[in-house]
Coordinates of C-alpha atoms and ligand atoms in Angstrom, one line a residue:
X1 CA -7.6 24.0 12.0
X2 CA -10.2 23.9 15.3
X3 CA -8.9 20.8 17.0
X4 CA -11.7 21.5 19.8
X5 CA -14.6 19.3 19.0
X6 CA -17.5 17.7 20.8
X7 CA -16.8 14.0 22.0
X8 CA -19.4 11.5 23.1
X9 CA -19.2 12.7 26.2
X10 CA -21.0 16.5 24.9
X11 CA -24.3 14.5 23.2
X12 CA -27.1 12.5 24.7
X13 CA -26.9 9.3 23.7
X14 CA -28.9 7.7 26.0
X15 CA -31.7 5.1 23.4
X16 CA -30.2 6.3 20.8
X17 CA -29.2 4.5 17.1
X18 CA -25.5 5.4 17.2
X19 CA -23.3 4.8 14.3
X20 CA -19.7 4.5 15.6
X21 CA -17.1 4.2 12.7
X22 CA -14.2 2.4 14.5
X23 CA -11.0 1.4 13.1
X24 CA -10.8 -2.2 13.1
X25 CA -8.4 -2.9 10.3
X26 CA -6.4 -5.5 11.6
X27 CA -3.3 -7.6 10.2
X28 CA -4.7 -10.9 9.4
X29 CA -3.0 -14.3 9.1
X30 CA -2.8 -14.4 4.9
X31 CA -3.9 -18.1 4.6
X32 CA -6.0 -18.7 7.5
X33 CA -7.7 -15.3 7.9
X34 CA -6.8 -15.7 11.8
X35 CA -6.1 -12.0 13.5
X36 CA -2.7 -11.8 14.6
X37 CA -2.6 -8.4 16.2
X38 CA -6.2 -7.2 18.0
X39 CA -5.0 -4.1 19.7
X40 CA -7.1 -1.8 17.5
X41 CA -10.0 -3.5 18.6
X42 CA -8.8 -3.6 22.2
X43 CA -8.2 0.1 21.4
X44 CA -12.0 0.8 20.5
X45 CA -13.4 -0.9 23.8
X46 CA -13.7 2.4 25.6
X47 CA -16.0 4.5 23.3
X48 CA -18.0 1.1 22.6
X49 CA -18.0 0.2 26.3
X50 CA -19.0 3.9 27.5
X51 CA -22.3 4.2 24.5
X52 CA -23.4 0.7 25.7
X53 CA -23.2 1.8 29.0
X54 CA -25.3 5.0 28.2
X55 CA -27.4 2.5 26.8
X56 CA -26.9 3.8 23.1
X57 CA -27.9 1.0 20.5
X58 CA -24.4 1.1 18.7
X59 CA -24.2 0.3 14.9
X60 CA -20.6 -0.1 14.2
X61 CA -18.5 0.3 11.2
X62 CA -14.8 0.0 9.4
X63 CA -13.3 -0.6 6.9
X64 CA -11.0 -3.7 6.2
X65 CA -8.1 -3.8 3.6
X66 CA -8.2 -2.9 0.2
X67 CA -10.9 -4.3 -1.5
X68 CA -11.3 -1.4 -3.6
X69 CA -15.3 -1.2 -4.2
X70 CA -15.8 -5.4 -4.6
X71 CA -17.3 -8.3 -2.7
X72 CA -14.2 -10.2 -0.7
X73 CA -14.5 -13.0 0.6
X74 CA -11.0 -12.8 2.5
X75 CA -12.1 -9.4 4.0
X76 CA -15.1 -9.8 5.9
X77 CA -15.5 -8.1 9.0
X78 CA -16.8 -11.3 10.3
X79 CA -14.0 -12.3 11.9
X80 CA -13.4 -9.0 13.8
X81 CA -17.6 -8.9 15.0
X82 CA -16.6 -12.7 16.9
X83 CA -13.5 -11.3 18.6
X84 CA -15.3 -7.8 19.4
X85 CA -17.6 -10.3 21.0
X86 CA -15.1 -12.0 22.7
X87 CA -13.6 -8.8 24.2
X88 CA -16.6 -7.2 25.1
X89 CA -18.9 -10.6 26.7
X90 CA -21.7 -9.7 24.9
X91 CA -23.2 -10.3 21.4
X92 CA -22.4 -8.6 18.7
X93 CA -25.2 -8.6 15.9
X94 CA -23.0 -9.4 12.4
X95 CA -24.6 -7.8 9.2
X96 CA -24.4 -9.4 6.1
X97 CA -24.3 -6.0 3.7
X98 CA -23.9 -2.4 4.5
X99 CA -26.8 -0.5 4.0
X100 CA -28.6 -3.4 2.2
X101 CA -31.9 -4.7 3.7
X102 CA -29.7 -6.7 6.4
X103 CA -28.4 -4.1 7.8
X104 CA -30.9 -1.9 7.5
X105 CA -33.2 -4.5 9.5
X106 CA -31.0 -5.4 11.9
X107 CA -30.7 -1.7 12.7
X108 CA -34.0 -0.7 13.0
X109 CA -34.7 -4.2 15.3
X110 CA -31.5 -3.0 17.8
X111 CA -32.2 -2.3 21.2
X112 CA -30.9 0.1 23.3
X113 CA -27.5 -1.3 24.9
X114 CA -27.2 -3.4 22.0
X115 CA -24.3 -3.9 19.4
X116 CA -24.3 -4.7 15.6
X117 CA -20.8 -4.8 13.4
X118 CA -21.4 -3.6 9.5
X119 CA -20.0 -5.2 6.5
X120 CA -16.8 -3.9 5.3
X121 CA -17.4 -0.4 4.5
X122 CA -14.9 -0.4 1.2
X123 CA -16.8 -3.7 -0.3
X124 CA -19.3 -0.5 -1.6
X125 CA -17.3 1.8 -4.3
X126 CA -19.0 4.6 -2.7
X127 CA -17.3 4.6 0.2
X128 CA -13.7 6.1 -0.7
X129 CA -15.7 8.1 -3.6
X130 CA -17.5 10.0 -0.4
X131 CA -21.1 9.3 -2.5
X132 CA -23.2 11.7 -0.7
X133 CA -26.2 8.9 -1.2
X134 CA -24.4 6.3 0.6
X135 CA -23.4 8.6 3.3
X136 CA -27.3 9.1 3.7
X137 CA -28.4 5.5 3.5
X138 CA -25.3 5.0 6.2
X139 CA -26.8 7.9 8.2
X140 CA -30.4 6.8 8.0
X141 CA -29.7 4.2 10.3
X142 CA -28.9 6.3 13.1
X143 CA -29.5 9.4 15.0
X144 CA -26.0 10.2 15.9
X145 CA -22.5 9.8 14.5
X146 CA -19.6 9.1 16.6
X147 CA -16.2 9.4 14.8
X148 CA -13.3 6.7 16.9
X149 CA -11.1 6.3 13.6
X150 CA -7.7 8.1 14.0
X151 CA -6.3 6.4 11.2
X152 CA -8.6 6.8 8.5
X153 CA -9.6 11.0 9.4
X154 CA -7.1 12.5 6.9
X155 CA -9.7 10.6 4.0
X156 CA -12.8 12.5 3.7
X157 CA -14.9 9.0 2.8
X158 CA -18.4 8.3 3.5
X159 CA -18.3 7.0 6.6
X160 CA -15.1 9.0 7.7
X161 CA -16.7 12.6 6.7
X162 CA -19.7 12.3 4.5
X163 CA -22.4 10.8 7.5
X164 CA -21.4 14.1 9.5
X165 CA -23.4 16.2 7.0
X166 CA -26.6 14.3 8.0
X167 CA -26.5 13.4 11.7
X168 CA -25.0 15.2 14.4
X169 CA -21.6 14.2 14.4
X170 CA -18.9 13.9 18.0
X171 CA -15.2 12.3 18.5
X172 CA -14.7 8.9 20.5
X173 CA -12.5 8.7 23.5
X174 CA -9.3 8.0 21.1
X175 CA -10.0 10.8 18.3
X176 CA -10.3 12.9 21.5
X177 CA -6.8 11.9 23.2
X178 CA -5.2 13.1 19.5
X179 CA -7.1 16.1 19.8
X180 CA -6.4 17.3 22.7
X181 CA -2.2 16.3 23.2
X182 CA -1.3 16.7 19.6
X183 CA -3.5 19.1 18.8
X184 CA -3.1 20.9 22.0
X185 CA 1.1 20.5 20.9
X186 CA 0.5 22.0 17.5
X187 CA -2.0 24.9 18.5
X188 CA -0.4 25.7 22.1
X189 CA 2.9 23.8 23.3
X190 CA 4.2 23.7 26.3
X191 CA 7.3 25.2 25.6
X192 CA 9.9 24.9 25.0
X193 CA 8.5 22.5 22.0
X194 CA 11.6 20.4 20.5
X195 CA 10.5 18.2 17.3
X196 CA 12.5 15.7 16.5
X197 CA 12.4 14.1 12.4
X198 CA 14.1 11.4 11.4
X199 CA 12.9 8.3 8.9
X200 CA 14.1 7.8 5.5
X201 CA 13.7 10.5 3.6
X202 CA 13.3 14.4 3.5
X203 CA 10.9 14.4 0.4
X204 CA 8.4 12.2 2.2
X205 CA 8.3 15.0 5.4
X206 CA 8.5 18.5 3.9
X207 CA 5.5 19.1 5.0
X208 CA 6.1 18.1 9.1
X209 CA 9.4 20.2 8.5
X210 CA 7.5 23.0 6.9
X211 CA 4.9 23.2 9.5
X212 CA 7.5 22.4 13.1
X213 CA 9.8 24.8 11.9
X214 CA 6.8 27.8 12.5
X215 CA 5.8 26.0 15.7
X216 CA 8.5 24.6 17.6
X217 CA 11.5 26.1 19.2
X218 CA 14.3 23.5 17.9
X219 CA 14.6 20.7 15.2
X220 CA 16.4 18.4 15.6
X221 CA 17.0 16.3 12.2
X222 CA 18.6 12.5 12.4
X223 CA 17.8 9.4 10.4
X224 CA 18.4 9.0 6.3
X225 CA 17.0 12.6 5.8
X226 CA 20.2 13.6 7.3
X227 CA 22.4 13.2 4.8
X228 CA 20.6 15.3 2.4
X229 CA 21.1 18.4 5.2
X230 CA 24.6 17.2 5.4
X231 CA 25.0 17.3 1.7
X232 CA 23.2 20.9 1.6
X233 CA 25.8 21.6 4.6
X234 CA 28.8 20.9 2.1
X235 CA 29.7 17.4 3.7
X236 CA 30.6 14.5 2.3
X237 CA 27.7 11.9 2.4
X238 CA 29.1 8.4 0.6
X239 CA 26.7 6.1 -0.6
X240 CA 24.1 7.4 2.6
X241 CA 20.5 7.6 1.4
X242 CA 20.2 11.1 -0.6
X243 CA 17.9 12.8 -2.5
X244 CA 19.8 14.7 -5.4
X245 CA 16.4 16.9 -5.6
X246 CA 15.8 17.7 -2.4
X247 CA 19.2 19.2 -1.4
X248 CA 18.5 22.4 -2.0
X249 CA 15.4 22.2 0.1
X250 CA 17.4 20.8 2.8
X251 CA 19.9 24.4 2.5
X252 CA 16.5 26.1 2.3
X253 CA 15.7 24.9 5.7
X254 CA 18.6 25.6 7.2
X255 CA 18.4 29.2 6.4
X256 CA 15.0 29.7 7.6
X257 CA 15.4 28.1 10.8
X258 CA 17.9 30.7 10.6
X259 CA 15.8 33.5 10.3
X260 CA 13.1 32.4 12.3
X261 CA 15.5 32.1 15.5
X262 CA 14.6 28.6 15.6
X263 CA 17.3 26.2 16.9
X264 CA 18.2 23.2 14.0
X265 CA 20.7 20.5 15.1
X266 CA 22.6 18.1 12.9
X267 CA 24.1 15.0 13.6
X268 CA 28.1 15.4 14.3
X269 CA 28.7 12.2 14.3
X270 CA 27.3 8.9 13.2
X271 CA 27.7 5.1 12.5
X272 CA 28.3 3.8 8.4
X273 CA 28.6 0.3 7.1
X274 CA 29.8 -0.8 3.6
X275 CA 26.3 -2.1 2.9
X276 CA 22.9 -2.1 3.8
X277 CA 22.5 -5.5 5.5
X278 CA 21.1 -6.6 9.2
X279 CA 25.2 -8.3 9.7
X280 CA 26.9 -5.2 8.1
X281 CA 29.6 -4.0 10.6
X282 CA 29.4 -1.1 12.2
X283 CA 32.2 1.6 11.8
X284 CA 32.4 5.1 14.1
X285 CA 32.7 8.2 11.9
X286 CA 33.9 10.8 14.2
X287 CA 32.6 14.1 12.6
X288 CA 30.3 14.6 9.3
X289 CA 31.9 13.1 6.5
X290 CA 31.1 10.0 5.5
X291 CA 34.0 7.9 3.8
X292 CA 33.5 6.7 0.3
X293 CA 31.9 3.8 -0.2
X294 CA 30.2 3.6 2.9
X295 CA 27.2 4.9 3.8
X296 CA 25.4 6.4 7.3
X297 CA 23.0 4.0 9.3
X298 CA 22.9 5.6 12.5
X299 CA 23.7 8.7 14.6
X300 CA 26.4 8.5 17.1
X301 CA 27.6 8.8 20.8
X302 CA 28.3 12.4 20.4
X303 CA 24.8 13.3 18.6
X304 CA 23.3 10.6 21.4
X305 CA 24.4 13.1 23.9
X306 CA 23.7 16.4 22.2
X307 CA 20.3 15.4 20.9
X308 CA 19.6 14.2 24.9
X309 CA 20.5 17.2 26.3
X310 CA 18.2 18.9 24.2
X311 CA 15.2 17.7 25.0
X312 CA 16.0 17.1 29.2
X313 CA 14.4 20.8 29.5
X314 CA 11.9 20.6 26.8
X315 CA 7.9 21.3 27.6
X316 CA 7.0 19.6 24.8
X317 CA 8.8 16.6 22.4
X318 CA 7.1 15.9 19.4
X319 CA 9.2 13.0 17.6
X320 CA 8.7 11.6 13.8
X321 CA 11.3 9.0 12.2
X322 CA 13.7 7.0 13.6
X323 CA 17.2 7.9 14.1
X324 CA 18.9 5.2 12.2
X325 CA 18.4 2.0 10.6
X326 CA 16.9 0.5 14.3
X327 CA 15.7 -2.8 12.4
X328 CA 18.9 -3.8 12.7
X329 CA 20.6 -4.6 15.8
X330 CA 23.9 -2.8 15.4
X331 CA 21.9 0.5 13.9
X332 CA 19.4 1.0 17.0
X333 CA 21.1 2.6 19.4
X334 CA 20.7 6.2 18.5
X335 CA 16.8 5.6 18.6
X336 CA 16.9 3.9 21.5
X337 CA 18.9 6.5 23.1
X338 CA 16.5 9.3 22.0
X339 CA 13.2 6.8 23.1
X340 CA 15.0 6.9 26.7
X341 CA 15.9 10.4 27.0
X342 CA 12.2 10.7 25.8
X343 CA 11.2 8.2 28.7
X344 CA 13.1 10.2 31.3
X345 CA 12.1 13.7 30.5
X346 CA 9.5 16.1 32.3
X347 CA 8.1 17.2 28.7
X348 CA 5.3 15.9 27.0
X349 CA 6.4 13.6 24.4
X350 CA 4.5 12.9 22.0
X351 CA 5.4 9.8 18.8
X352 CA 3.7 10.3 15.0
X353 CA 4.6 8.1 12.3
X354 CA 4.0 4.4 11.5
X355 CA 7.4 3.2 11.8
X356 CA 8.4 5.3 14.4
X357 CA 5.8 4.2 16.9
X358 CA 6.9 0.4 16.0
X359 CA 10.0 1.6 17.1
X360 CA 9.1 2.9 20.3
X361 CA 7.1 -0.3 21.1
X362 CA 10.0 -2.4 19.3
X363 CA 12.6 -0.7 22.2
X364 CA 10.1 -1.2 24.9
X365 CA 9.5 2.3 25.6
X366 CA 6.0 2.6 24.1
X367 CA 4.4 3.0 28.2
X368 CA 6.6 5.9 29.0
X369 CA 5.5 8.2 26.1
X370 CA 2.8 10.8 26.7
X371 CA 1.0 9.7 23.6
X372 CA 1.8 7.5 20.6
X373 CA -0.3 8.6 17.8
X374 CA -2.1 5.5 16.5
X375 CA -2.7 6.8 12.4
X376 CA 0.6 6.6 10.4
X377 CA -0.7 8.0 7.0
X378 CA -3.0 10.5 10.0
X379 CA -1.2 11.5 12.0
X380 CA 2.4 12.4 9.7
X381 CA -1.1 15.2 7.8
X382 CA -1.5 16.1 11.4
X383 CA 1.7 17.5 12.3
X384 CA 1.9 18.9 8.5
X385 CA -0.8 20.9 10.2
X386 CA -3.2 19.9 6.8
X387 CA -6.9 19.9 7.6
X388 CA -8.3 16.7 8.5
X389 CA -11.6 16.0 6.6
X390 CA -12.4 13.2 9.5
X391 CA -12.2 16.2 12.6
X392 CA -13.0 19.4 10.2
X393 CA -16.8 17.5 9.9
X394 CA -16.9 16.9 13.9
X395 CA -19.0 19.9 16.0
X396 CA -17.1 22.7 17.6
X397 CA -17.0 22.3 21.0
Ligands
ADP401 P1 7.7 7.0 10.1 O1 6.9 5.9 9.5 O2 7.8 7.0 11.6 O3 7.1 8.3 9.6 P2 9.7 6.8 8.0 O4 8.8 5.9 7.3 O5 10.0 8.2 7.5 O6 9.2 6.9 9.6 O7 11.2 6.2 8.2 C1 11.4 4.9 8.8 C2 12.5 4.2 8.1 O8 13.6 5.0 8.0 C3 12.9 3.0 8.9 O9 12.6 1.8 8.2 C4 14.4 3.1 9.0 O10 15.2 1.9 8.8 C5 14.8 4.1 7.9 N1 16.0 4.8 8.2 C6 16.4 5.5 9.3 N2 17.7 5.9 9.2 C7 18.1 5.5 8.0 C8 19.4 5.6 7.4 N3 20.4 6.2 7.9 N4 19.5 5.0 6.1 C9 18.5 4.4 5.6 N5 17.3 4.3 6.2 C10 17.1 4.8 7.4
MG402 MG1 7.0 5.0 7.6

């Protein structure tokens, strides 16, 4: 996969009709429809603020939700066009439809240095199809495409992939930061590279173990996916989160990391609980049995200090999935420990994964990181090294 691509910054945009699909799916208040979180808007400013600047006329777009193809009320982007307007102290033109004679009218009246917001994209049921004749109408509107949303270029949709096969397409400032540090990790680290998985379970990451373990230099494995390596490794495991099926996977890897010369670290020690609760106590297990009847939440001092050391001299960090349960209290230490030996090492470090960026923020480390990767569902295909429909359709740089 070519992760070097044209940005904004490669084009003339200058009078242009830009069409800039942006991610602006935001968590919303369920009954009042109020947006409680606006940092993917925030996050968008940049690319808007640098077209406007170049005194592009910028049609934006997103989708919102899961409407799946209907007319929702609850779902409007109209919310999201007042508080773009808010952020950016300047209109933005709101259009009532998506390629429908509103927005087609309000497109063709915008004036260079001007911005309008499109209707939810996923109201039209040819949006997630990728309908080649929606992608058209989409495109007819503009001259250029710019591509700003991360999180959505792992679906090739009309407005995420189809649009590039009509207008010249380019990456915003924030698909170009994931470019160029993660891709720059996967294509040509910094070594030595040092990925880090954790999360809940092995099945949902055999393809980021598949694709690290031919990249990077050591693996390092915590979290519920643990158990099933310790399991593979002939330990005893309790009632700790395990996949039966996956086992022999988990032996599999082991082996080929093996082969490959590539170092693979294991907890050697760990916190357990009786039960899976927020006030379950927390009990030391000194070594890699787990006692019957309890079951693993957390990695512990020993693996704290082993899985530190290991990335103080690393060129590169790449970390997926927390260490432990770290929504509890008494279960986040080993993640936090890993976020600050993250914090305080020369490497690049860079976070993929929904929950384990939450976690980063959550522990207050989320500044010290080289890059967070903003996609969960994105950027987990990125580091399985999959092709990304959104950045395949972008020009080569
Ligand atoms: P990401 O979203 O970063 O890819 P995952 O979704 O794979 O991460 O995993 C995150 C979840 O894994 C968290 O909710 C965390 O509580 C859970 N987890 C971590 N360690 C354990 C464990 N020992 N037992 C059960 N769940 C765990
Ligand atoms: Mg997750």
């Amino acid at each position: 996969m070519n992760y070097n691509k044209k940005t904004v910054k490669d084009i003339d945009v200058a009078g242009k009709k830009v069409l800039l699909r942006c991610d602006f799916n935001v968590p919303q208040d369920k009954a009042t429809g109020a947006i409680t979180d606006d940092k993917r808007i925030r996050a968008a400013l940049p690319t808007i603020q640098y077209l406007l600047e170049q005194n592009a006329a910028v049609i934006a777009c997103s989708h919102l939700g899961k409407p799946k193809g209907e007319w929702k009320e609850s779902l409007t982007l109209a919310p999201v066009a007042k508080r773009l307007s808010e952020l950016l102290g300047k209109d933005v033109i709101f259009a009532k439809d998506i390629v429908g004679e509103d927005a087609k009218a309000k497109a063709a009246a915008l004036q260079p240095g001007q911005i309008m917001l499109l209707e939810n994209l996923r109201f039209d049921k040819r949006e997630e199809k990728n309908d080649p004749e929606f992608a058209k109408e989409l495109a007819s509107m503009a001259e250029v495409y710019v591509s700003d949303a991360f999180g959505t270029v792992h679906r090739a949709h009309a407005s995420t992939a189809g649009v590039a096969a009509y207008l010249p397409a380019v990456s915003g400032f924030l698909i170009q930061k994931e470019l160029e540090v993660m891709g720059g990790a996967l294509a040509n680290p910094k070594r030595p590279l040092v990925a880090i998985l954790g999360g809940s379970k092995v099945s949902s990451k055999i393809g980021v173990i598949n694709n690290l373990l031919n990249i990077a230099d050591t693996i390092i494995i915590g979290g519920g996916m643990s158990y099933t390596f310790a399991k593979a490794q002939g330990a005893k495991v309790g009632k700790s989160l395990l996949e039966e099926d996956w086992i022999q996977y988990a032996g599999e890897m082991v082996e080929k990391a093996k082969e490959k010369g590539v170092k693979l670290l294991l907890p050697v020690d760990g916190l357990a609980a009786t039960e899976f609760s927020a006030d379950a106590e927390a009990h030391l297990v000194d070594g890699v049995d787990i006692p019957d009847g309890m079951m693993g939440m957390d990695i512990g001092p020993k693996t704290i200090q082993l899985y530190s050391d290991a990335v103080k001299d690393a060129g590169t960090v790449i970390w997926n999935g927390p260490m432990g349960v770290f929504e509890f209290p008494a279960f986040a230490e080993g993640t936090r420990a890993v976020a600050k030996a993250l914090a305080e090492t020369d490497a690049i470090t860079i976070v993929g994964g929904g929950d384990s960026a939450a976690a980063v923020a959550q522990l207050g480390y989320a500044d010290k990181m080289t890059h967070i990767s903003t996609g969960g569902g994105a950027s987990l295909e990125f580091m399985e090294g999959k092709e990304l429909p959104g950045v395949a359709c972008l020009l080569d740089a």
